[in-house]
mmCIF file of C-alpha atoms and ligand atoms in Angstrom:
data_model
loop_
_atom_site.group_PDB
_atom_site.id
_atom_site.type_symbol
_atom_site.label_atom_id
_atom_site.label_comp_id
_atom_site.label_asym_id
_atom_site.label_seq_id
_atom_site.Cartn_x
_atom_site.Cartn_y
_atom_site.Cartn_z
ATOM 1 C CA MET P 1 -19.034 9.822 7.092
ATOM 2 C CA ARG P 2 -20.843 7.219 4.994
ATOM 3 C CA LEU P 3 -18.536 6.568 2.052
ATOM 4 C CA LEU P 4 -19.510 4.406 -0.917
ATOM 5 C CA VAL P 5 -16.860 2.869 -3.111
ATOM 6 C CA LEU P 6 -18.137 1.911 -6.545
ATOM 7 C CA GLY P 7 -15.668 -0.958 -6.980
ATOM 8 C CA GLY P 8 -13.352 -1.788 -4.158
ATOM 9 C CA THR P 9 -12.448 -5.456 -4.355
ATOM 10 C CA HIS P 10 -9.619 -5.617 -6.857
ATOM 11 C CA PHE P 11 -6.731 -3.132 -6.937
ATOM 12 C CA LEU P 12 -7.092 0.632 -6.628
ATOM 13 C CA GLY P 13 -10.591 0.291 -5.139
ATOM 14 C CA ARG P 14 -9.313 -2.114 -2.491
ATOM 15 C CA HIS P 15 -6.765 0.511 -1.389
ATOM 16 C CA VAL P 16 -9.508 3.180 -1.394
ATOM 17 C CA VAL P 17 -11.560 1.053 0.995
ATOM 18 C CA SER P 18 -8.555 0.588 3.321
ATOM 19 C CA ALA P 19 -7.775 4.325 3.222
ATOM 20 C CA ALA P 20 -11.382 5.277 3.932
ATOM 21 C CA LEU P 21 -11.600 2.822 6.876
ATOM 22 C CA ASP P 22 -8.306 4.186 8.266
ATOM 23 C CA ARG P 23 -9.757 7.683 8.095
ATOM 24 C CA GLY P 24 -12.728 6.567 10.186
ATOM 25 C CA HIS P 25 -15.457 6.413 7.549
ATOM 26 C CA GLU P 26 -18.333 3.973 7.475
ATOM 27 C CA VAL P 27 -17.585 2.240 4.170
ATOM 28 C CA ALA P 28 -19.695 0.219 1.751
ATOM 29 C CA THR P 29 -18.641 -1.184 -1.608
ATOM 30 C CA PHE P 30 -20.869 -1.869 -4.591
ATOM 31 C CA THR P 31 -19.696 -4.658 -6.928
ATOM 32 C CA ARG P 32 -21.142 -7.681 -8.690
ATOM 33 C CA GLY P 33 -19.427 -9.961 -6.185
ATOM 34 C CA VAL P 34 -17.342 -11.593 -8.954
ATOM 35 C CA SER P 35 -13.900 -10.301 -7.865
ATOM 36 C CA GLY P 36 -14.169 -11.382 -4.256
ATOM 37 C CA ALA P 37 -14.869 -9.521 -1.035
ATOM 38 C CA PRO P 38 -13.722 -6.025 0.015
ATOM 39 C CA PRO P 39 -11.236 -5.570 2.862
ATOM 40 C CA VAL P 40 -12.572 -6.487 6.309
ATOM 41 C CA GLY P 41 -14.566 -3.672 7.865
ATOM 42 C CA ALA P 42 -16.415 -2.615 4.729
ATOM 43 C CA ARG P 43 -19.981 -3.559 4.045
ATOM 44 C CA SER P 44 -20.413 -5.372 0.729
ATOM 45 C CA LEU P 45 -23.405 -4.346 -1.424
ATOM 46 C CA THR P 46 -23.891 -6.335 -4.629
ATOM 47 C CA GLY P 47 -25.359 -5.556 -8.004
ATOM 48 C CA ASP P 48 -24.380 -4.737 -11.597
ATOM 49 C CA ARG P 49 -23.919 -1.031 -12.186
ATOM 50 C CA ASP P 50 -25.044 -1.507 -15.791
ATOM 51 C CA ASP P 51 -28.505 -2.279 -14.416
ATOM 52 C CA PRO P 52 -30.314 1.023 -13.625
ATOM 53 C CA ALA P 53 -32.279 -0.526 -10.740
ATOM 54 C CA ALA P 54 -29.397 -2.311 -9.034
ATOM 55 C CA LEU P 55 -27.650 0.493 -7.131
ATOM 56 C CA PRO P 56 -30.801 2.073 -5.570
ATOM 57 C CA ALA P 57 -31.975 -1.441 -4.592
ATOM 58 C CA ALA P 58 -28.612 -2.361 -3.030
ATOM 59 C CA LEU P 59 -28.419 0.938 -1.094
ATOM 60 C CA ASP P 60 -31.860 0.221 0.377
ATOM 61 C CA GLY P 61 -32.064 3.454 2.307
ATOM 62 C CA TRP P 62 -28.329 3.658 3.255
ATOM 63 C CA LEU P 63 -27.525 7.133 1.922
ATOM 64 C CA PRO P 64 -23.847 7.710 1.113
ATOM 65 C CA GLU P 65 -22.416 11.151 1.809
ATOM 66 C CA LEU P 66 -19.218 10.584 -0.186
ATOM 67 C CA VAL P 67 -18.398 8.454 -3.247
ATOM 68 C CA VAL P 68 -15.154 7.196 -4.754
ATOM 69 C CA ASP P 69 -15.806 5.599 -8.128
ATOM 70 C CA THR P 70 -13.088 3.220 -9.339
ATOM 71 C CA SER P 71 -15.201 0.859 -11.478
ATOM 72 C CA CYS P 72 -16.884 2.941 -14.226
ATOM 73 C CA GLN P 73 -16.259 1.345 -17.634
ATOM 74 C CA THR P 74 -19.558 1.929 -19.526
ATOM 75 C CA ARG P 75 -21.849 4.824 -20.404
ATOM 76 C CA GLY P 76 -24.740 3.158 -18.575
ATOM 77 C CA ALA P 77 -22.663 2.803 -15.423
ATOM 78 C CA ALA P 78 -22.056 6.578 -15.459
ATOM 79 C CA ASP P 79 -25.736 7.406 -16.210
ATOM 80 C CA HIS P 80 -26.998 5.208 -13.381
ATOM 81 C CA ALA P 81 -24.536 6.575 -10.834
ATOM 82 C CA ALA P 82 -25.417 10.145 -11.820
ATOM 83 C CA ALA P 83 -29.120 9.373 -11.294
ATOM 84 C CA ALA P 84 -28.647 7.683 -7.911
ATOM 85 C CA LEU P 85 -25.820 9.702 -6.310
ATOM 86 C CA ALA P 86 -26.205 13.337 -7.415
ATOM 87 C CA ASP P 87 -26.796 14.570 -3.846
ATOM 88 C CA VAL P 88 -23.542 13.410 -2.275
ATOM 89 C CA ALA P 89 -21.163 16.022 -0.787
ATOM 90 C CA GLY P 90 -18.126 14.803 -2.720
ATOM 91 C CA TYR P 91 -17.650 12.420 -5.639
ATOM 92 C CA ALA P 92 -14.123 11.410 -6.679
ATOM 93 C CA PHE P 93 -14.125 9.587 -10.016
ATOM 94 C CA VAL P 94 -11.279 7.551 -11.499
ATOM 95 C CA SER P 95 -10.810 8.427 -15.148
ATOM 96 C CA SER P 96 -7.733 8.082 -17.295
ATOM 97 C CA LEU P 97 -5.311 10.115 -19.360
ATOM 98 C CA ASN P 98 -7.045 8.250 -22.233
ATOM 99 C CA ALA P 99 -9.991 10.635 -21.758
ATOM 100 C CA TYR P 100 -7.835 13.218 -23.642
ATOM 101 C CA ARG P 101 -8.506 13.199 -27.363
ATOM 102 C CA ASN P 102 -4.822 13.559 -28.258
ATOM 103 C CA TRP P 103 -3.350 11.126 -25.745
ATOM 104 C CA PRO P 104 -1.533 9.064 -26.660
ATOM 105 C CA PRO P 105 0.682 10.459 -28.098
ATOM 106 C CA GLY P 106 0.154 13.699 -26.141
ATOM 107 C CA PRO P 107 1.788 15.766 -24.718
ATOM 108 C CA ILE P 108 -0.736 16.961 -22.102
ATOM 109 C CA ALA P 109 -0.002 20.551 -21.123
ATOM 110 C CA GLY P 110 -2.764 20.748 -18.518
ATOM 111 C CA GLU P 111 -6.313 19.707 -17.655
ATOM 112 C CA GLN P 112 -7.821 22.174 -20.139
ATOM 113 C CA GLU P 113 -6.772 19.982 -23.091
ATOM 114 C CA PRO P 114 -9.796 18.643 -25.049
ATOM 115 C CA THR P 115 -11.332 15.300 -24.094
ATOM 116 C CA TRP P 116 -13.185 12.867 -26.359
ATOM 117 C CA ASP P 117 -16.711 13.803 -27.390
ATOM 118 C CA SER P 118 -17.451 10.916 -29.798
ATOM 119 C CA ASP P 119 -20.031 8.108 -29.450
ATOM 120 C CA GLU P 120 -17.460 5.329 -29.666
ATOM 121 C CA ASP P 121 -17.734 2.690 -26.978
ATOM 122 C CA SER P 122 -13.986 2.500 -26.434
ATOM 123 C CA TYR P 123 -12.101 3.247 -23.223
ATOM 124 C CA GLY P 124 -11.150 6.921 -23.616
ATOM 125 C CA PRO P 125 -14.457 8.178 -25.060
ATOM 126 C CA VAL P 126 -16.425 6.279 -22.391
ATOM 127 C CA LYS P 127 -14.332 7.803 -19.577
ATOM 128 C CA ALA P 128 -14.807 11.285 -21.123
ATOM 129 C CA TYR P 129 -18.575 10.685 -21.397
ATOM 130 C CA ALA P 130 -18.740 9.579 -17.747
ATOM 131 C CA GLU P 131 -16.858 12.730 -16.687
ATOM 132 C CA ARG P 132 -19.412 14.896 -18.534
ATOM 133 C CA VAL P 133 -22.518 13.102 -17.205
ATOM 134 C CA LEU P 134 -21.341 12.941 -13.587
ATOM 135 C CA GLY P 135 -19.923 16.473 -13.773
ATOM 136 C CA ALA P 136 -23.285 17.779 -14.980
ATOM 137 C CA ALA P 137 -25.065 16.025 -12.105
ATOM 138 C CA LEU P 138 -22.639 17.037 -9.341
ATOM 139 C CA GLY P 139 -21.060 20.307 -10.483
ATOM 140 C CA GLU P 140 -18.288 21.574 -8.211
ATOM 141 C CA ARG P 141 -18.534 18.504 -5.954
ATOM 142 C CA PHE P 142 -17.225 16.253 -8.774
ATOM 143 C CA LEU P 143 -13.529 15.539 -9.146
ATOM 144 C CA THR P 144 -12.183 13.495 -12.016
ATOM 145 C CA ALA P 145 -8.770 11.891 -11.539
ATOM 146 C CA ARG P 146 -7.218 11.304 -14.952
ATOM 147 C CA ALA P 147 -4.864 8.569 -13.891
ATOM 148 C CA GLY P 148 -1.645 7.589 -15.616
ATOM 149 C CA LEU P 149 0.169 4.345 -14.879
ATOM 150 C CA ILE P 150 -0.965 2.945 -11.515
ATOM 151 C CA VAL P 151 1.313 0.455 -9.710
ATOM 152 C CA GLY P 152 1.469 -1.258 -6.335
ATOM 153 C CA PRO P 153 0.399 -4.364 -4.436
ATOM 154 C CA HIS P 154 -2.718 -6.120 -5.826
ATOM 155 C CA ASP P 155 -2.037 -4.790 -9.358
ATOM 156 C CA PRO P 156 -3.766 -7.335 -11.582
ATOM 157 C CA LEU P 157 -2.285 -6.082 -14.861
ATOM 158 C CA TYR P 158 1.207 -7.660 -14.581
ATOM 159 C CA ARG P 159 3.146 -4.832 -16.221
ATOM 160 C CA LEU P 160 5.549 -3.990 -13.407
ATOM 161 C CA GLY P 161 4.900 -7.564 -12.262
ATOM 162 C CA TRP P 162 6.321 -9.030 -15.470
ATOM 163 C CA TRP P 163 9.526 -7.056 -15.158
ATOM 164 C CA LEU P 164 9.865 -8.184 -11.552
ATOM 165 C CA ASP P 165 9.460 -11.824 -12.475
ATOM 166 C CA ARG P 166 11.767 -11.471 -15.462
ATOM 167 C CA THR P 167 14.564 -9.769 -13.520
ATOM 168 C CA ALA P 168 14.174 -12.273 -10.670
ATOM 169 C CA ALA P 169 14.633 -15.114 -13.198
ATOM 170 C CA GLY P 170 17.946 -13.440 -14.148
ATOM 171 C CA GLY P 171 20.279 -14.054 -17.068
ATOM 172 C CA ARG P 172 20.291 -11.996 -20.258
ATOM 173 C CA VAL P 173 17.237 -9.750 -20.448
ATOM 174 C CA VAL P 174 16.143 -7.869 -23.584
ATOM 175 C CA VAL P 175 15.688 -4.143 -22.851
ATOM 176 C CA PRO P 176 14.833 -1.339 -25.305
ATOM 177 C CA ALA P 177 18.125 0.439 -26.099
ATOM 178 C CA GLU P 178 16.669 3.875 -26.777
ATOM 179 C CA GLY P 179 14.015 3.588 -24.042
ATOM 180 C CA LEU P 180 16.269 3.312 -21.000
ATOM 181 C CA GLU P 181 16.832 7.052 -20.578
ATOM 182 C CA GLN P 182 13.170 7.888 -21.188
ATOM 183 C CA PRO P 183 11.662 9.761 -18.190
ATOM 184 C CA ILE P 184 8.476 8.043 -17.022
ATOM 185 C CA ALA P 185 5.988 8.684 -14.228
ATOM 186 C CA LEU P 186 3.750 6.458 -12.206
ATOM 187 C CA VAL P 187 1.431 6.690 -9.238
ATOM 188 C CA ASP P 188 1.278 4.195 -6.382
ATOM 189 C CA ALA P 189 -2.301 2.960 -5.917
ATOM 190 C CA ARG P 190 -2.014 3.606 -2.174
ATOM 191 C CA ASP P 191 -1.022 7.257 -2.711
ATOM 192 C CA LEU P 192 -3.834 7.780 -5.194
ATOM 193 C CA ALA P 193 -6.372 5.969 -3.005
ATOM 194 C CA GLY P 194 -5.758 8.001 0.142
ATOM 195 C CA TRP P 195 -5.782 11.243 -1.852
ATOM 196 C CA LEU P 196 -9.106 10.329 -3.575
ATOM 197 C CA VAL P 197 -10.721 9.835 -0.176
ATOM 198 C CA GLU P 198 -9.397 13.217 1.006
ATOM 199 C CA MET P 199 -10.604 14.951 -2.162
ATOM 200 C CA ALA P 200 -14.087 13.468 -1.708
ATOM 201 C CA GLU P 201 -14.104 14.583 1.976
ATOM 202 C CA ARG P 202 -13.261 18.127 0.897
ATOM 203 C CA GLY P 203 -15.831 18.140 -1.903
ATOM 204 C CA GLN P 204 -12.968 19.158 -4.212
ATOM 205 C CA GLY P 205 -14.001 19.530 -7.824
ATOM 206 C CA GLY P 206 -12.453 19.609 -11.282
ATOM 207 C CA PRO P 207 -10.178 17.523 -13.439
ATOM 208 C CA VAL P 208 -6.696 16.503 -12.218
ATOM 209 C CA ASN P 209 -3.920 14.631 -14.027
ATOM 210 C CA THR P 210 -3.154 12.073 -11.342
ATOM 211 C CA THR P 211 0.259 10.657 -11.982
ATOM 212 C CA GLY P 212 3.681 11.183 -10.536
ATOM 213 C CA PRO P 213 5.901 14.181 -11.305
ATOM 214 C CA ALA P 214 7.414 14.015 -14.820
ATOM 215 C CA GLY P 215 10.907 12.590 -14.613
ATOM 216 C CA MET P 216 10.455 10.954 -11.181
ATOM 217 C CA THR P 217 12.362 8.021 -12.707
ATOM 218 C CA THR P 218 13.347 6.651 -16.106
ATOM 219 C CA LEU P 219 12.431 3.316 -17.636
ATOM 220 C CA GLY P 220 16.054 2.228 -17.068
ATOM 221 C CA GLY P 221 15.905 3.442 -13.465
ATOM 222 C CA LEU P 222 12.738 1.448 -12.844
ATOM 223 C CA LEU P 223 14.292 -1.697 -14.343
ATOM 224 C CA ASP P 224 17.438 -1.244 -12.235
ATOM 225 C CA THR P 225 15.182 -0.963 -9.170
ATOM 226 C CA CYS P 226 13.414 -4.198 -10.150
ATOM 227 C CA ARG P 227 16.801 -5.925 -10.389
ATOM 228 C CA GLU P 228 17.903 -4.554 -7.015
ATOM 229 C CA VAL P 229 14.658 -5.518 -5.282
ATOM 230 C CA THR P 230 14.439 -9.052 -6.680
ATOM 231 C CA GLY P 231 18.163 -9.692 -6.215
ATOM 232 C CA GLY P 232 18.394 -11.420 -9.574
ATOM 233 C CA ASP P 233 21.563 -11.466 -11.698
ATOM 234 C CA ALA P 234 19.825 -9.971 -14.721
ATOM 235 C CA GLU P 235 22.129 -8.618 -17.400
ATOM 236 C CA TRP P 236 20.591 -5.975 -19.632
ATOM 237 C CA VAL P 237 20.889 -6.682 -23.374
ATOM 238 C CA PRO P 238 19.922 -3.374 -25.054
ATOM 239 C CA VAL P 239 18.251 -4.062 -28.422
ATOM 240 C CA PRO P 240 17.733 -1.111 -30.795
ATOM 241 C CA GLU P 241 14.155 -0.049 -31.259
ATOM 242 C CA ALA P 242 14.208 -0.725 -35.011
ATOM 243 C CA ASP P 243 15.218 -4.365 -34.350
ATOM 244 C CA LEU P 244 12.532 -4.793 -31.684
ATOM 245 C CA LEU P 245 9.834 -3.463 -34.007
ATOM 246 C CA SER P 246 10.953 -5.443 -37.030
ATOM 247 C CA ALA P 247 11.003 -8.653 -34.959
ATOM 248 C CA GLY P 248 7.332 -8.015 -34.056
ATOM 249 C CA VAL P 249 7.813 -6.859 -30.471
ATOM 250 C CA GLN P 250 4.662 -4.986 -29.456
ATOM 251 C CA GLU P 251 5.077 -1.781 -27.497
ATOM 252 C CA TRP P 252 3.603 -1.807 -23.997
ATOM 253 C CA THR P 253 2.397 -5.426 -24.338
ATOM 254 C CA HIS P 254 5.450 -7.548 -25.065
ATOM 255 C CA LEU P 255 7.811 -5.216 -23.217
ATOM 256 C CA PRO P 256 5.517 -3.664 -20.636
ATOM 257 C CA LEU P 257 5.886 0.087 -20.065
ATOM 258 C CA TRP P 258 8.002 0.488 -23.235
ATOM 259 C CA LEU P 259 6.824 2.839 -25.965
ATOM 260 C CA ALA P 260 8.815 3.574 -29.098
ATOM 261 C CA ALA P 261 10.780 6.818 -28.738
ATOM 262 C CA GLY P 262 8.542 8.858 -31.080
ATOM 263 C CA THR P 263 5.493 8.202 -28.877
ATOM 264 C CA ALA P 264 7.257 7.988 -25.529
ATOM 265 C CA ARG P 265 8.709 11.506 -25.615
ATOM 266 C CA THR P 266 5.242 13.094 -25.673
ATOM 267 C CA ALA P 267 3.147 10.369 -23.988
ATOM 268 C CA TRP P 268 5.143 10.652 -20.768
ATOM 269 C CA ASP P 269 5.071 14.457 -20.985
ATOM 270 C CA VAL P 270 2.081 15.156 -18.743
ATOM 271 C CA ASP P 271 1.666 18.320 -16.683
ATOM 272 C CA THR P 272 0.818 17.345 -13.104
ATOM 273 C CA ALA P 273 1.088 20.783 -11.462
ATOM 274 C CA ARG P 274 -2.521 20.656 -10.283
ATOM 275 C CA ALA P 275 -2.062 17.232 -8.694
ATOM 276 C CA ARG P 276 0.977 18.552 -6.862
ATOM 277 C CA GLU P 277 -0.946 21.700 -5.722
ATOM 278 C CA LEU P 278 -3.712 19.448 -4.430
ATOM 279 C CA GLY P 279 -1.229 17.344 -2.487
ATOM 280 C CA LEU P 280 -1.229 14.038 -4.438
ATOM 281 C CA PRO P 281 1.672 12.191 -2.777
ATOM 282 C CA SER P 282 4.379 10.375 -4.679
ATOM 283 C CA ARG P 283 6.242 7.824 -2.562
ATOM 284 C CA PRO P 284 9.736 6.692 -3.619
ATOM 285 C CA VAL P 285 9.578 4.348 -6.672
ATOM 286 C CA ARG P 286 11.674 1.820 -4.761
ATOM 287 C CA ASP P 287 8.925 1.468 -2.155
ATOM 288 C CA SER P 288 6.267 0.754 -4.809
ATOM 289 C CA VAL P 289 8.524 -1.803 -6.508
ATOM 290 C CA ALA P 290 9.575 -3.509 -3.275
ATOM 291 C CA ASP P 291 6.009 -3.677 -1.927
ATOM 292 C CA THR P 292 4.684 -5.033 -5.199
ATOM 293 C CA TRP P 293 7.370 -7.713 -5.188
ATOM 294 C CA ALA P 294 6.631 -8.563 -1.554
ATOM 295 C CA TRP P 295 2.932 -8.910 -2.441
ATOM 296 C CA MET P 296 3.787 -11.204 -5.380
ATOM 297 C CA GLN P 297 5.701 -13.459 -2.978
ATOM 298 C CA THR P 298 2.550 -14.056 -0.958
ATOM 299 C CA GLY P 299 1.215 -16.252 -3.748
ATOM 300 C CA ASP P 300 -1.499 -13.697 -4.557
ATOM 301 C CA ARG P 301 -0.470 -13.361 -8.188
ATOM 302 C CA PRO P 302 -1.567 -10.741 -10.742
ATOM 303 C CA GLN P 303 -4.838 -11.870 -12.352
ATOM 304 C CA PRO P 304 -5.930 -9.702 -15.270
ATOM 305 C CA PRO P 305 -9.662 -8.985 -15.684
ATOM 306 C CA ALA P 306 -11.540 -11.446 -17.951
ATOM 307 C CA GLY P 307 -10.691 -10.994 -21.638
ATOM 308 C CA ARG P 308 -7.276 -9.354 -20.972
ATOM 309 C CA GLU P 309 -4.111 -11.314 -21.578
ATOM 310 C CA LEU P 310 -1.079 -11.098 -19.371
ATOM 311 C CA PRO P 311 1.647 -8.985 -20.970
ATOM 312 C CA GLY P 312 5.247 -10.088 -21.451
ATOM 313 C CA LEU P 313 7.779 -11.082 -24.077
ATOM 314 C CA PRO P 314 6.981 -14.529 -25.523
ATOM 315 C CA PRO P 315 9.977 -16.813 -24.745
ATOM 316 C CA ASP P 316 10.596 -17.772 -28.400
ATOM 317 C CA LEU P 317 10.718 -14.109 -29.419
ATOM 318 C CA GLU P 318 13.069 -13.386 -26.541
ATOM 319 C CA ARG P 319 15.378 -16.262 -27.637
ATOM 320 C CA ARG P 320 15.502 -14.949 -31.200
ATOM 321 C CA LEU P 321 16.263 -11.391 -30.057
ATOM 322 C CA LEU P 322 19.003 -12.577 -27.693
ATOM 323 C CA SER P 323 20.648 -14.737 -30.303
ATOM 324 C CA SER P 324 20.634 -11.870 -32.848
ATOM 325 C CA ALA P 325 22.081 -9.542 -30.200
ATOM 326 C CA GLY P 326 25.048 -11.985 -29.942
HETATM 327 N N1 LIG Y 401 -4.211 0.335 -13.905
HETATM 328 C C1 LIG Y 401 -3.861 1.472 -14.473
HETATM 329 O O1 LIG Y 401 -2.695 1.707 -14.745
HETATM 330 C C2 LIG Y 401 -4.943 2.526 -14.763
HETATM 331 C C3 LIG Y 401 -4.591 3.665 -15.445
HETATM 332 C C4 LIG Y 401 -5.549 4.666 -15.648
HETATM 333 C C5 LIG Y 401 -6.836 4.483 -15.173
HETATM 334 N N2 LIG Y 401 -7.176 3.342 -14.546
HETATM 335 C C6 LIG Y 401 -8.535 3.221 -14.014
HETATM 336 O O2 LIG Y 401 -8.410 2.974 -12.648
HETATM 337 C C7 LIG Y 401 -9.533 2.245 -12.177
HETATM 338 C C8 LIG Y 401 -8.930 1.177 -11.343
HETATM 339 O O3 LIG Y 401 -9.598 -0.049 -11.377
HETATM 340 P P1 LIG Y 401 -9.349 -1.187 -10.342
HETATM 341 O O4 LIG Y 401 -9.563 -2.454 -11.080
HETATM 342 O O5 LIG Y 401 -8.047 -1.022 -9.686
HETATM 343 O O6 LIG Y 401 -10.534 -0.854 -9.315
HETATM 344 P P2 LIG Y 401 -11.222 -1.814 -8.223
HETATM 345 O O7 LIG Y 401 -12.380 -1.058 -7.703
HETATM 346 O O8 LIG Y 401 -10.210 -2.274 -7.292
HETATM 347 O O9 LIG Y 401 -11.720 -3.038 -9.134
HETATM 348 C C9 LIG Y 401 -12.748 -2.918 -10.069
HETATM 349 C C10 LIG Y 401 -14.070 -3.195 -9.371
HETATM 350 O O10 LIG Y 401 -15.182 -3.007 -10.236
HETATM 351 C C11 LIG Y 401 -16.150 -3.998 -9.926
HETATM 352 N N3 LIG Y 401 -17.003 -4.100 -11.112
HETATM 353 C C12 LIG Y 401 -16.613 -4.440 -12.369
HETATM 354 N N4 LIG Y 401 -17.675 -4.416 -13.200
HETATM 355 C C13 LIG Y 401 -18.760 -4.051 -12.440
HETATM 356 C C14 LIG Y 401 -20.143 -3.860 -12.733
HETATM 357 N N5 LIG Y 401 -20.639 -4.019 -13.963
HETATM 358 N N6 LIG Y 401 -20.964 -3.494 -11.699
HETATM 359 C C15 LIG Y 401 -20.493 -3.339 -10.464
HETATM 360 N N7 LIG Y 401 -19.183 -3.482 -10.106
HETATM 361 C C16 LIG Y 401 -18.328 -3.847 -11.111
HETATM 362 C C17 LIG Y 401 -15.296 -5.220 -9.595
HETATM 363 O O11 LIG Y 401 -15.998 -6.159 -8.778
HETATM 364 P P3 LIG Y 401 -16.829 -7.379 -9.440
HETATM 365 O O12 LIG Y 401 -15.951 -7.962 -10.494
HETATM 366 O O13 LIG Y 401 -17.084 -8.278 -8.301
HETATM 367 O O14 LIG Y 401 -18.074 -6.750 -9.990
HETATM 368 C C18 LIG Y 401 -14.145 -4.605 -8.830
HETATM 369 O O15 LIG Y 401 -14.464 -4.479 -7.455
HETATM 370 C C19 LIG Y 401 -10.348 1.838 -13.360
HETATM 371 O O16 LIG Y 401 -11.443 2.720 -13.493
HETATM 372 C C20 LIG Y 401 -9.381 2.081 -14.547
HETATM 373 O O17 LIG Y 401 -10.064 2.447 -15.727
HETATM 374 C C21 LIG Y 401 -6.261 2.348 -14.331
#
C-alpha cells in the first residue's frame, strides 16, 4: 500500500520507514529536509508541516492509504495533517505518556486516564491536542501510541548513549543508590516501528501505552548490561539520593534515566496491558543495549535536535561526588 511517514529521517521514523519497506509498502516521507535523507527505497517529499499548504503541495496527487506520524510537535502540524489526510485507511500517531495530565508523576492505570486539555504550547498539552484533532478527523482509524522511553540505534537523545560511553570509559562511576532496584520499562524503536506499521495496516484505533512491560528490567539491571556490553571496568559508586540532590544533580538530565524515588515509583508504573494484547513486541534489553552500542561505534553519534543539550553528569560535579563518596 502507499504509506506516508510524517517524519522518517532521524530515529523512530527512520525505523518506521525500514519496517514499512520490509513489509512491501510503497513509502514516502515528508520532512523539511533538514535532518538528512530517509532510508534508501523511500521517496522523499519535502515541506514544513507547520505550513498548511506544504503537505498537499508535496503530495501532488500521490494519495497515501496509510500514515505513520512520528514528527508532530505543534498544534498547527496536527491541524494540517487532519485536513490533508482524513481519508486514509489507518493513521498511527506517535504521542507520549506526557499527554496524560498527571504524568509525571503518574501512575497510569490505563488509557482511560485524563489527558491535557489546556491551551499551553508545551509538549504534553500539544500531543493531547493533536490526539483530539486527528482522532476527530479519523475516528476508529486513528491510533495514538503514547510512548514511554524509546531506545535503540539512531537514538539522538544520548540518554542510554551517555551511560554506554560512561561505562565504557570505566573507573568509578556515580550511580543513584536508591535508584538501582527501581523497575523501569523501555521500548526499542525497532519494535515500536514495526508495530506502528502493522497497526496502520489493520486500521486499528484507540490510545495505547506503548512501552515495555513494567519491571522488564531495573535501572541497576540496565547499567549492568551497559557495563557488560561495553566491556569497561566500571565500578559502581552508589551515592544516596539526598547527596545527589543537594550537590545539584538534576534528575533525568545529569544522570539520564534516573528519577528520585518519590517520582520514580509512580512514573514507571504504567499499565501496558493493551499494548501487550495488541502484540507490541519487547525484545531483550540486552539486544537494544548491544545494538545501540554497535551503532555508536560506527561513528554515527547521537545528535540531539537543535536547542536540546546532550545529557550527562558534568565532570567537575562527578569529581566532587566521587571525592565525597571516599
Ligand atoms: N525519544 C523518546 O524517548 C520519546 C518518548 C516519547 C515520545 N516520543 C515521540 O516519538 C517521536 C519520535 O521522534 P523521532 O525524532 O524519533 O522521529 P523521526 O521521524 O525519526 O524524526 C523526526 C522527523 O521530523 C521531521 N520534522 C521535524 N520538524 C518538521 C516540520 N516542521 N515539518 C516537517 N517535518 C519535520 C524531521 O526531519 P527534518 O528535520 O528534515 O524536517 C525528522 O525526519 C516524536 O514524536 C516524540 O515526541 C519520543
